[in-house]
PDB file of C-alpha atoms in Angstrom:
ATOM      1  CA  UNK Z 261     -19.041 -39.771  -3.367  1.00 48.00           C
ATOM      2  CA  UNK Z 262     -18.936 -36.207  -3.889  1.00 56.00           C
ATOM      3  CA  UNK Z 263     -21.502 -35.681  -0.739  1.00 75.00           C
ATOM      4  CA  UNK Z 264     -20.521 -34.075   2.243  1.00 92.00           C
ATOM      5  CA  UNK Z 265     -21.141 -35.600   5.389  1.00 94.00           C
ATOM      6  CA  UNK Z 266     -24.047 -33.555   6.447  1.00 95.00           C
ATOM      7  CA  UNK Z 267     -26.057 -34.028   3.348  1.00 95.00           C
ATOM      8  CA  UNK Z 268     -25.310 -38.021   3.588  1.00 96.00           C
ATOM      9  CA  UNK Z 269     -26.327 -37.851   7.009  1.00 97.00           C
ATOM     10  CA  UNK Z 270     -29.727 -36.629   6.592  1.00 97.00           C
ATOM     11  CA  UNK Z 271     -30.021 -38.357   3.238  1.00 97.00           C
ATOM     12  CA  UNK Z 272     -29.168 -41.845   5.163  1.00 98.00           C
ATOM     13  CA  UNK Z 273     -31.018 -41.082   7.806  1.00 98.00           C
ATOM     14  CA  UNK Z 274     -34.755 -39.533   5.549  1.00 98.00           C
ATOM     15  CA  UNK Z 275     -34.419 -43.251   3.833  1.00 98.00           C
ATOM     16  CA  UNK Z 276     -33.259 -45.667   7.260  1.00 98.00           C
ATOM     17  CA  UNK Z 277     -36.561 -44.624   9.066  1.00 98.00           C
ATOM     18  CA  UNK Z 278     -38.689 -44.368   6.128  1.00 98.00           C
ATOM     19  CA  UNK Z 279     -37.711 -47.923   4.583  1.00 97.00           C
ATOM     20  CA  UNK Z 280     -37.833 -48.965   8.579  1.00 97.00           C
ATOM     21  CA  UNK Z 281     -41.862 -47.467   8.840  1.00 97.00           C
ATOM     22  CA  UNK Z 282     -42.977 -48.865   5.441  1.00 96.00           C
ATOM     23  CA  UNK Z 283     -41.298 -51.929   4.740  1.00 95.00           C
ATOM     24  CA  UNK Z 284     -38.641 -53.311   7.094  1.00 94.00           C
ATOM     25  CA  UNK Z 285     -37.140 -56.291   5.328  1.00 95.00           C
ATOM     26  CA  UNK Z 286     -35.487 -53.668   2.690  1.00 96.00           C
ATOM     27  CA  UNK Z 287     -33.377 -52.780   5.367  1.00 97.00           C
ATOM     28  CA  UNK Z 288     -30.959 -55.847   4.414  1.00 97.00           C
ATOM     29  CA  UNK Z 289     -29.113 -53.692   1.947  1.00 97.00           C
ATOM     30  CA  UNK Z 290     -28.019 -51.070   4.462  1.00 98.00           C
ATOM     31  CA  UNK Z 291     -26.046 -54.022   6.219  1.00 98.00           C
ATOM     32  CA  UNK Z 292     -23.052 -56.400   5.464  1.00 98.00           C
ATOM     33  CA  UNK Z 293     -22.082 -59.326   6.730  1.00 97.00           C
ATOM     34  CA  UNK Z 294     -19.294 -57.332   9.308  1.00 97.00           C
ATOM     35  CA  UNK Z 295     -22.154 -55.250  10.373  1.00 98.00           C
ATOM     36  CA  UNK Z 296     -23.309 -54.926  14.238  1.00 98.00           C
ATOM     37  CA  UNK Z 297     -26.935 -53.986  15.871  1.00 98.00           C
ATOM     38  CA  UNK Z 298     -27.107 -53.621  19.390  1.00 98.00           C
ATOM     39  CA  UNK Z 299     -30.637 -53.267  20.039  1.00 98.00           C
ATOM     40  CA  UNK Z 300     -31.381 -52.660  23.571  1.00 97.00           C
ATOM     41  CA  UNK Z 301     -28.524 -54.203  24.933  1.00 97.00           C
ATOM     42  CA  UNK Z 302     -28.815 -57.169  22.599  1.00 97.00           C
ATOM     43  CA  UNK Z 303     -26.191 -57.754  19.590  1.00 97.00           C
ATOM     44  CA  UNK Z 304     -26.354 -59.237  16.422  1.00 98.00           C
ATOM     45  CA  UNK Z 305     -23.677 -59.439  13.451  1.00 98.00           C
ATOM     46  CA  UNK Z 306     -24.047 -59.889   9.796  1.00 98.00           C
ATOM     47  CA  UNK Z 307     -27.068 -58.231   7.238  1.00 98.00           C
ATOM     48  CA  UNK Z 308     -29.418 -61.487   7.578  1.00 97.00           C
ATOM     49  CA  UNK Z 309     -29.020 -61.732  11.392  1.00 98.00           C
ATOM     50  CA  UNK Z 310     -29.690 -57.737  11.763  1.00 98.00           C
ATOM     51  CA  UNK Z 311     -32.393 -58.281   9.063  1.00 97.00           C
ATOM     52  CA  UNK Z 312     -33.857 -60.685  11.095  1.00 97.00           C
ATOM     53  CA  UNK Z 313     -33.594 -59.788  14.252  1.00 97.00           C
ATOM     54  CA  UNK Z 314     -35.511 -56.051  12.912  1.00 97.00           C
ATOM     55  CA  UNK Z 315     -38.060 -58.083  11.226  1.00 95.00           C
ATOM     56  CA  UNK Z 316     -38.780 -60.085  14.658  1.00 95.00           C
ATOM     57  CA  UNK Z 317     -39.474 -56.633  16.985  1.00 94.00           C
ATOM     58  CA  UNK Z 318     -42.779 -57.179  18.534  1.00 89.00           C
ATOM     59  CA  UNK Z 319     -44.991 -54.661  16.604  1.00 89.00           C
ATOM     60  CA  UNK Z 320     -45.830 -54.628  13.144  1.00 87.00           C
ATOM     61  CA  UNK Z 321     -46.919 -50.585  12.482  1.00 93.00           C
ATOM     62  CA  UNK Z 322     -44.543 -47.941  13.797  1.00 95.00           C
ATOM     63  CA  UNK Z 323     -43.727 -44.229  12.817  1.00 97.00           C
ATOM     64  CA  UNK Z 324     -39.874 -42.720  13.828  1.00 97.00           C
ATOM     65  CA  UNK Z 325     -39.893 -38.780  14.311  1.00 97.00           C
ATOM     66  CA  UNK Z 326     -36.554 -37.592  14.245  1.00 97.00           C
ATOM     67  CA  UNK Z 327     -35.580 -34.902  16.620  1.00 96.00           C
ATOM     68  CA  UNK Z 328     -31.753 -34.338  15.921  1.00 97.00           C
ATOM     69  CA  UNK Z 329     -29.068 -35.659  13.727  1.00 98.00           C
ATOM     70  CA  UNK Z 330     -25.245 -35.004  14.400  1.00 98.00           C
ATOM     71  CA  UNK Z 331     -22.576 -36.335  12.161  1.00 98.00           C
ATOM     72  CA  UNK Z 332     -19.113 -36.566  12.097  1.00 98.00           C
ATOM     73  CA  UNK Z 333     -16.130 -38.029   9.800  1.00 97.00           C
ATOM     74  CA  UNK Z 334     -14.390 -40.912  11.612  1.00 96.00           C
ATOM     75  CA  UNK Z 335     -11.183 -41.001  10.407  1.00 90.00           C
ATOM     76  CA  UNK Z 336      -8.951 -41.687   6.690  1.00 90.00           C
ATOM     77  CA  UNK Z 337     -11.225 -44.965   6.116  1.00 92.00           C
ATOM     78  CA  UNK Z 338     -13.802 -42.213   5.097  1.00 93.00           C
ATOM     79  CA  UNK Z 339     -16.405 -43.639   7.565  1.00 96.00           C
ATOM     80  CA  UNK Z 340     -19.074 -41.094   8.774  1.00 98.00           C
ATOM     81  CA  UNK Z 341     -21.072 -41.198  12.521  1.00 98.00           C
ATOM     82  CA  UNK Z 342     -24.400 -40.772  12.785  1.00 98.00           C
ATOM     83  CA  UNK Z 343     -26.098 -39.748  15.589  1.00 98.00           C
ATOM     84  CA  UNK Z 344     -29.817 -39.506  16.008  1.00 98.00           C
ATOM     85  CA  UNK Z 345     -32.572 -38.548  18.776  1.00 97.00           C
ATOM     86  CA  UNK Z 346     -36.481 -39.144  18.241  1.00 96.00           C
ATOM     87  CA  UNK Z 347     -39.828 -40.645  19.335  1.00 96.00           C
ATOM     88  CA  UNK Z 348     -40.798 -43.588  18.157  1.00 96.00           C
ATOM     89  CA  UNK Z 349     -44.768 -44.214  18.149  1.00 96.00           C
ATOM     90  CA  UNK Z 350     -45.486 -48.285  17.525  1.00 94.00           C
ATOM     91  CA  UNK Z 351     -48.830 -49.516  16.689  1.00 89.00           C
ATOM     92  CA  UNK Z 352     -51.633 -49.780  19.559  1.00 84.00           C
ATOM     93  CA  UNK Z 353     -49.464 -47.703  22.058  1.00 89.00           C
ATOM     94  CA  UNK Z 354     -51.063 -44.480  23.484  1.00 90.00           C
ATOM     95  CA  UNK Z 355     -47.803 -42.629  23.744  1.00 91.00           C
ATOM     96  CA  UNK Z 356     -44.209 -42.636  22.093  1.00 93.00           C
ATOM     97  CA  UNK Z 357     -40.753 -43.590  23.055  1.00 93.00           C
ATOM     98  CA  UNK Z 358     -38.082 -41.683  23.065  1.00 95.00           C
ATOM     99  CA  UNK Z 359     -35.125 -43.049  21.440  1.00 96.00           C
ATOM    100  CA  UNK Z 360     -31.271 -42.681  20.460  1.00 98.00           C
ATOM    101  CA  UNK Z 361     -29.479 -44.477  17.759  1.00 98.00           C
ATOM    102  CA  UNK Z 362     -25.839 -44.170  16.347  1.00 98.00           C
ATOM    103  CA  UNK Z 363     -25.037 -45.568  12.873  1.00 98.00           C
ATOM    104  CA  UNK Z 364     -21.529 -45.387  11.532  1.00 98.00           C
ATOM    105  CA  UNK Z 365     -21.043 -45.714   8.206  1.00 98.00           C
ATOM    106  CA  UNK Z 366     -18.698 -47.007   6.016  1.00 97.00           C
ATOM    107  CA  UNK Z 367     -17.971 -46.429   2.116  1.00 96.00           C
ATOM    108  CA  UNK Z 368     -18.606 -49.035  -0.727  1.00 95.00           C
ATOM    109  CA  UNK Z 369     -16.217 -49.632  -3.424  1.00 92.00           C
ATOM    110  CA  UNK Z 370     -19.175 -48.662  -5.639  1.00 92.00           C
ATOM    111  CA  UNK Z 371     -19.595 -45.019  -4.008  1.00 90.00           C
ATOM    112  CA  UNK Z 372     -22.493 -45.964  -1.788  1.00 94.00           C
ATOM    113  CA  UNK Z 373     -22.351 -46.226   2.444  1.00 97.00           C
ATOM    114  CA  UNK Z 374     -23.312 -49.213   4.411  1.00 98.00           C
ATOM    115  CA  UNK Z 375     -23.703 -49.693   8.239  1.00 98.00           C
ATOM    116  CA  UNK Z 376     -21.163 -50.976   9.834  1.00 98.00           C
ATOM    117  CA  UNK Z 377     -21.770 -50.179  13.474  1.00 98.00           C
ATOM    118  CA  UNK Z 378     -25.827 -49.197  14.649  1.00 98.00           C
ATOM    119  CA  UNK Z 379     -26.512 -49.105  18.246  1.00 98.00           C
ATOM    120  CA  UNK Z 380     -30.186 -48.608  19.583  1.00 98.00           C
ATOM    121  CA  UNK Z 381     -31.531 -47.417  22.846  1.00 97.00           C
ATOM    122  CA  UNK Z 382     -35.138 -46.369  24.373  1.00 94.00           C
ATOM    123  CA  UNK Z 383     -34.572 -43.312  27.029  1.00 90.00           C
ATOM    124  CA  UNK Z 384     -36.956 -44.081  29.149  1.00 79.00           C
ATOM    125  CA  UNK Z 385     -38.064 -41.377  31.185  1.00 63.00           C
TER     126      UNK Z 385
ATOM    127  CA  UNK C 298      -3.742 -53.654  23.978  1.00 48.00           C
ATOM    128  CA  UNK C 299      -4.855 -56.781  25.438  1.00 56.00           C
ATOM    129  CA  UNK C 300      -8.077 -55.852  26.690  1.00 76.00           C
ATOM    130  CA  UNK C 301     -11.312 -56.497  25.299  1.00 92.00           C
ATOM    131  CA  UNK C 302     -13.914 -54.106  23.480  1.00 94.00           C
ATOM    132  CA  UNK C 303     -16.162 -54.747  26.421  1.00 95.00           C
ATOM    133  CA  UNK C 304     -13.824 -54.102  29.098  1.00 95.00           C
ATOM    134  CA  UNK C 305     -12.290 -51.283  27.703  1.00 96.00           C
ATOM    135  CA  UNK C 306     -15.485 -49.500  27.194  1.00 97.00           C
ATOM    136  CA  UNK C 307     -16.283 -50.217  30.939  1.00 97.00           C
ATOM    137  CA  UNK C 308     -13.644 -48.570  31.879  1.00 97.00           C
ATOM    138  CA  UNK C 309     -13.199 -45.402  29.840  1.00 98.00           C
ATOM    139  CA  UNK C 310     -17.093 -44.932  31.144  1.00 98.00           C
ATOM    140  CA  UNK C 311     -15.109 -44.989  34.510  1.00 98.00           C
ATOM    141  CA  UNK C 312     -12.802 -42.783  33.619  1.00 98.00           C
ATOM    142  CA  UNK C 313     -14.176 -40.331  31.622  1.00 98.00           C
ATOM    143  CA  UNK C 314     -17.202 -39.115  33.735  1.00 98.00           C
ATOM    144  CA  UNK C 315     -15.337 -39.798  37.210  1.00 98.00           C
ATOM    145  CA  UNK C 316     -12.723 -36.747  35.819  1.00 97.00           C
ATOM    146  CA  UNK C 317     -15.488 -34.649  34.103  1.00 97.00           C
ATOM    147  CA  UNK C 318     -16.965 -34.936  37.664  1.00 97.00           C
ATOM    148  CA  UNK C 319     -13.762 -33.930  39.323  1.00 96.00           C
ATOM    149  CA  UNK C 320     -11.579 -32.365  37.684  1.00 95.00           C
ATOM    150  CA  UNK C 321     -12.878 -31.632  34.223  1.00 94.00           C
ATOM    151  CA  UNK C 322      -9.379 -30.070  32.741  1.00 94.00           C
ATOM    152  CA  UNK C 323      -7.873 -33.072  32.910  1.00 96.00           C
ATOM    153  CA  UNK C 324     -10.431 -34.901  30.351  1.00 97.00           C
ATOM    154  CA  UNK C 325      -7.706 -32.850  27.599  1.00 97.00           C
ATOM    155  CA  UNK C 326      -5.580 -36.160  27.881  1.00 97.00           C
ATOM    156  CA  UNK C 327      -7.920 -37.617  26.008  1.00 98.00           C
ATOM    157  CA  UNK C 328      -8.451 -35.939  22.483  1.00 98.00           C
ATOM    158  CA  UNK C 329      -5.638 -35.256  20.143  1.00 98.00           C
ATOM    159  CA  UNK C 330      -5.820 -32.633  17.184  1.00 97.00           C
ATOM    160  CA  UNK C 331      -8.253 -34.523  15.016  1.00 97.00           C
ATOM    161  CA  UNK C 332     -10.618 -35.404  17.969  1.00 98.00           C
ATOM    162  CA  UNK C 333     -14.228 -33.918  17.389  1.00 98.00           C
ATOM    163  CA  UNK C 334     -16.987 -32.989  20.162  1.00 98.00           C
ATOM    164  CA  UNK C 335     -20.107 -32.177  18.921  1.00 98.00           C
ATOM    165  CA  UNK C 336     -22.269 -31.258  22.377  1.00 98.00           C
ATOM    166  CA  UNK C 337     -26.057 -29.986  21.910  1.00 97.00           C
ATOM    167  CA  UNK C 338     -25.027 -29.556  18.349  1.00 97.00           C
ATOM    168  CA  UNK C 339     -21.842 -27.697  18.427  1.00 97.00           C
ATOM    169  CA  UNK C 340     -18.954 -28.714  16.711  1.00 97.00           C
ATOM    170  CA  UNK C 341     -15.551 -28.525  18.414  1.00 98.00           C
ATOM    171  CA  UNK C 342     -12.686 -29.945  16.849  1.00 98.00           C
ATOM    172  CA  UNK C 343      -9.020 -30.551  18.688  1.00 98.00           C
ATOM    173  CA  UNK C 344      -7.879 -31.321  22.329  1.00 98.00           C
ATOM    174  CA  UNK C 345      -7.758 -27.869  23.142  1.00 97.00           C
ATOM    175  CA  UNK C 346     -10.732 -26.003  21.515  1.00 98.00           C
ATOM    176  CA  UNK C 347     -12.391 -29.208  22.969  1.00 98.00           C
ATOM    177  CA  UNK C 348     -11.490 -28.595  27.289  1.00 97.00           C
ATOM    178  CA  UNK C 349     -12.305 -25.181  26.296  1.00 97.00           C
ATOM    179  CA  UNK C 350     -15.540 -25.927  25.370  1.00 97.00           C
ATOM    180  CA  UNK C 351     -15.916 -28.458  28.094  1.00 97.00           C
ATOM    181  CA  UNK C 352     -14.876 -26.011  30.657  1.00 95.00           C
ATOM    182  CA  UNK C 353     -16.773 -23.540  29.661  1.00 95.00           C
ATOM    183  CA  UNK C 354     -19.970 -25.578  30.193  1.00 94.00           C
ATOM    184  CA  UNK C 355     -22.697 -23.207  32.206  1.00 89.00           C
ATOM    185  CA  UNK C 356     -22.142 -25.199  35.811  1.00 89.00           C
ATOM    186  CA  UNK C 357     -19.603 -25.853  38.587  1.00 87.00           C
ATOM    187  CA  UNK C 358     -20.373 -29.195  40.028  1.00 93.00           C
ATOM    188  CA  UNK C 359     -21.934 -32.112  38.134  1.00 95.00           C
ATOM    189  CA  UNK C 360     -22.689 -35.643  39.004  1.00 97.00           C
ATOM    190  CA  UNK C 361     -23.040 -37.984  35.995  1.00 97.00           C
ATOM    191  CA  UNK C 362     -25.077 -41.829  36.654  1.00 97.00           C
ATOM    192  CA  UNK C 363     -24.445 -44.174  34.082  1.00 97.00           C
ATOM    193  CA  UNK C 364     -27.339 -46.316  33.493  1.00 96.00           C
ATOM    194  CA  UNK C 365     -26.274 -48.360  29.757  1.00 97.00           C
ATOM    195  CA  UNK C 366     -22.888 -48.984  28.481  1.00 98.00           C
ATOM    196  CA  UNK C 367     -23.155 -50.181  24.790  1.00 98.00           C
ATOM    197  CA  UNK C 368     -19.658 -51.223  22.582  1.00 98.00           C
ATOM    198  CA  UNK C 369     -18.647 -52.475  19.256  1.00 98.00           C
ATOM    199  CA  UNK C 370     -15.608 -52.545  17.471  1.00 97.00           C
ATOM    200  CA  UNK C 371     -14.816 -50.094  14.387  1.00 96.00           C
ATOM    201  CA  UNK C 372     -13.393 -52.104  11.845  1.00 90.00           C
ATOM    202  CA  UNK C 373      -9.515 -52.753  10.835  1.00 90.00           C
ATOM    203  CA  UNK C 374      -8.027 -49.829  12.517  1.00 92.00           C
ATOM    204  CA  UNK C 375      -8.960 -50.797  16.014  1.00 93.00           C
ATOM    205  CA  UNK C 376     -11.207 -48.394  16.952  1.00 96.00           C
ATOM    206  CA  UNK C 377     -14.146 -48.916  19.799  1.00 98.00           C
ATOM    207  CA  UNK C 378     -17.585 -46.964  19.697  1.00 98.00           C
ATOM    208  CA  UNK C 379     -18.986 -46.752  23.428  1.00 98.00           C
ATOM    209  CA  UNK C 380     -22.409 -45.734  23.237  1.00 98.00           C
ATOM    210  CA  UNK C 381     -23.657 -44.730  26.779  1.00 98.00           C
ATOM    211  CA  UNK C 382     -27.202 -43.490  28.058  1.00 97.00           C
ATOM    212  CA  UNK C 383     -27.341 -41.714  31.832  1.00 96.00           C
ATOM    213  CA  UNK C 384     -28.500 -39.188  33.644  1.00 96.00           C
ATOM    214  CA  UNK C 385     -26.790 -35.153  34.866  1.00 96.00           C
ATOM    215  CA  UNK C 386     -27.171 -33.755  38.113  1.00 96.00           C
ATOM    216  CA  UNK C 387     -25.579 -30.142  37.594  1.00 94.00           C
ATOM    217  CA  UNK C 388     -25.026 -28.286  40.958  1.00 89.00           C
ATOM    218  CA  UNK C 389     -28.253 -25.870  42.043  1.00 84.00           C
ATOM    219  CA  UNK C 390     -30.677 -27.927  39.744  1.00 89.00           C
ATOM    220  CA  UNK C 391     -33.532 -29.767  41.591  1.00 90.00           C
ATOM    221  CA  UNK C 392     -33.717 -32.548  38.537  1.00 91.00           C
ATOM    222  CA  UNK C 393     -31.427 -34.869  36.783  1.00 93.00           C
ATOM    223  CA  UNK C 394     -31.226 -34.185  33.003  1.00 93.00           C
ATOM    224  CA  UNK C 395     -31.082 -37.161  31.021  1.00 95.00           C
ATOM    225  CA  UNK C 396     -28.728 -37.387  28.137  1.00 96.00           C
ATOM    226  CA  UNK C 397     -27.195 -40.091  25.396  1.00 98.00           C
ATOM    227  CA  UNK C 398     -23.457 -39.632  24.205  1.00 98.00           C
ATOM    228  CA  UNK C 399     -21.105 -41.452  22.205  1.00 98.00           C
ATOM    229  CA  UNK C 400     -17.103 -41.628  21.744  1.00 98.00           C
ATOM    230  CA  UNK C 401     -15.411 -43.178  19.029  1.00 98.00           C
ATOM    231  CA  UNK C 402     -11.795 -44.980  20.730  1.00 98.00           C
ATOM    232  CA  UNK C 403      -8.796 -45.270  18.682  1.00 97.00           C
ATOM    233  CA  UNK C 404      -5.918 -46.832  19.695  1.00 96.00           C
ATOM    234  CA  UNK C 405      -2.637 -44.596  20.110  1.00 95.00           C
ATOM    235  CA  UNK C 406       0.870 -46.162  19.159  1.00 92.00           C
ATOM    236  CA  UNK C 407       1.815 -46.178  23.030  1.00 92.00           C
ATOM    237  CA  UNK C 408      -1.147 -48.756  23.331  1.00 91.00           C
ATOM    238  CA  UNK C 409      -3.459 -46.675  24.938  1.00 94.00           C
ATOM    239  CA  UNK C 410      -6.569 -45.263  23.037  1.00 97.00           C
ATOM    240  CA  UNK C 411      -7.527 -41.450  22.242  1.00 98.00           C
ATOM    241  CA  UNK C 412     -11.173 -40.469  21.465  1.00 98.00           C
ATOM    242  CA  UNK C 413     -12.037 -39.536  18.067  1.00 98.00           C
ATOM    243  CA  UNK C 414     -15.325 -38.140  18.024  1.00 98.00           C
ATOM    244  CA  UNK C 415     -17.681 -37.917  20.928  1.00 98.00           C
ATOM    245  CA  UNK C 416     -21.528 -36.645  20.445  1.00 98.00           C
ATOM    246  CA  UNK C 417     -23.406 -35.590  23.418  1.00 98.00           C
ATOM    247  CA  UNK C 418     -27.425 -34.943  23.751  1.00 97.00           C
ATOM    248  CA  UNK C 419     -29.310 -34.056  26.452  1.00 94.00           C
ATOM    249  CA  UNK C 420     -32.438 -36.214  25.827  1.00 90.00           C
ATOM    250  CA  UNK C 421     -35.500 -33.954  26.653  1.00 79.00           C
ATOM    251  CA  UNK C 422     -38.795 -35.539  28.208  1.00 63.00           C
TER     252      UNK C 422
END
C-alpha cells in the first residue's frame, strides 16, 4: 500500500461515513471477526456482531459532518489510528450531536485496511 | 503484566491526568522515542519534544474530570487503546473546556507499559 497515512486516513474516513449515511449494512467489510466497537460504552466483537449491532441504532436517516481527522502510525504491524471529531444529525432531531470516534486500522494481506479497534462516543454538551 | 485491559486503562486514567494536574514534567516517564502526541493537531514525536510541548501548554494550573473511560486491546503485540472523554478547567478560565483524547499502551520489557500515540481534542460546543 503505497499510501501514506494521511491520505488513507481521509480516504477511510470520506468512505466509513458515507457507506454509514447511505447504506449501513456495507459496513461489514470494514470489519473482521477480531474486530471491536464500543459504542457508547457498549462492546461488541466480530464483523456480523458490529454489523449488527450498527444496523440496530435507533434511527434509520442520519448525516456525519466531520470536523477533524488526526492520524498516526501505530507501530511495525503497520497499523494506522484514526481519530475523528463531528456532528452527527439523525433523522427527526432538531439539532446535532457532537461526536468522537477512533478507528485503528490494520493492513490486509491483500493491501487493503480493516478495523480492528473503533470506539464511539456522543460529547454531550 | 497480570492485569486486565480494563483495569489497566482505569488506572493509567489515574495516573496520567493526576500528574498532568500536578506535576506535568513528570508525564516524560511515559513516552519513549517513538511515542507520538498529536494535541489540537500538532504532531510531536519522542519523550522529550513531547514534555516540551506539554509544558509549554498556554496555562499554569489545570484540573482535568474524567467523565468515560473506554478500552480495547491492540492485537498480538499487547498493546491497550484507552479512549477517554472529560472535561479542562485551566486556571483563570470561568468554563470547563470539554475535550476527547486517546493513548495507545504498549507494554515495555520491564512489564510496565509506555504510550505510543496519544491524540488530544478539545471538543468545541
Amino acid at each position: 500500500m503505497a499510501m501514506d497515512p494521511d491520505s488513507l486516513a481521509k480516504a477511510f474516513v470520506e468512505h466509513y461515513y458515507r457507506t454509514f449515511d447511505h447504506n449501513r449494512a456495507d459496513l461489514v467489510g470494514l470489519y473482521q471477526d477480531n474486530s471491536m466497537l464500543t459504542f457508547e460504552g457498549a462492546k461488541t466483537q466480530g464483523a456480523q456482531a458490529i454489523a449488527a449491532k450498527i444496523a440496530s441504532l435507533p434511527f434509520q436517516q442520519c448525516a456525519h459532518s466531520i470536523s477533524t481527522v488526526d492520524c498516526q502510525t501505530s507501530g511495525p504491524a503497520g497499523g494506522v489510528i484514526v481519530f475523528v471529531s463531528g456532528s452527527l444529525q439523525v433523522g427527526g432531531e432538531q439539532y446535532p450531536l457532537k461526536f468522537s470516534q477512533m478507528f485503528h486500522l490494520m493492513p490486509t494481506p491483500q493491501g487493503s485496511f480493516y478495523v480492528l479497534n473503533d470506539i464511539f462516543r456522543l460529547n454531550y454538551a
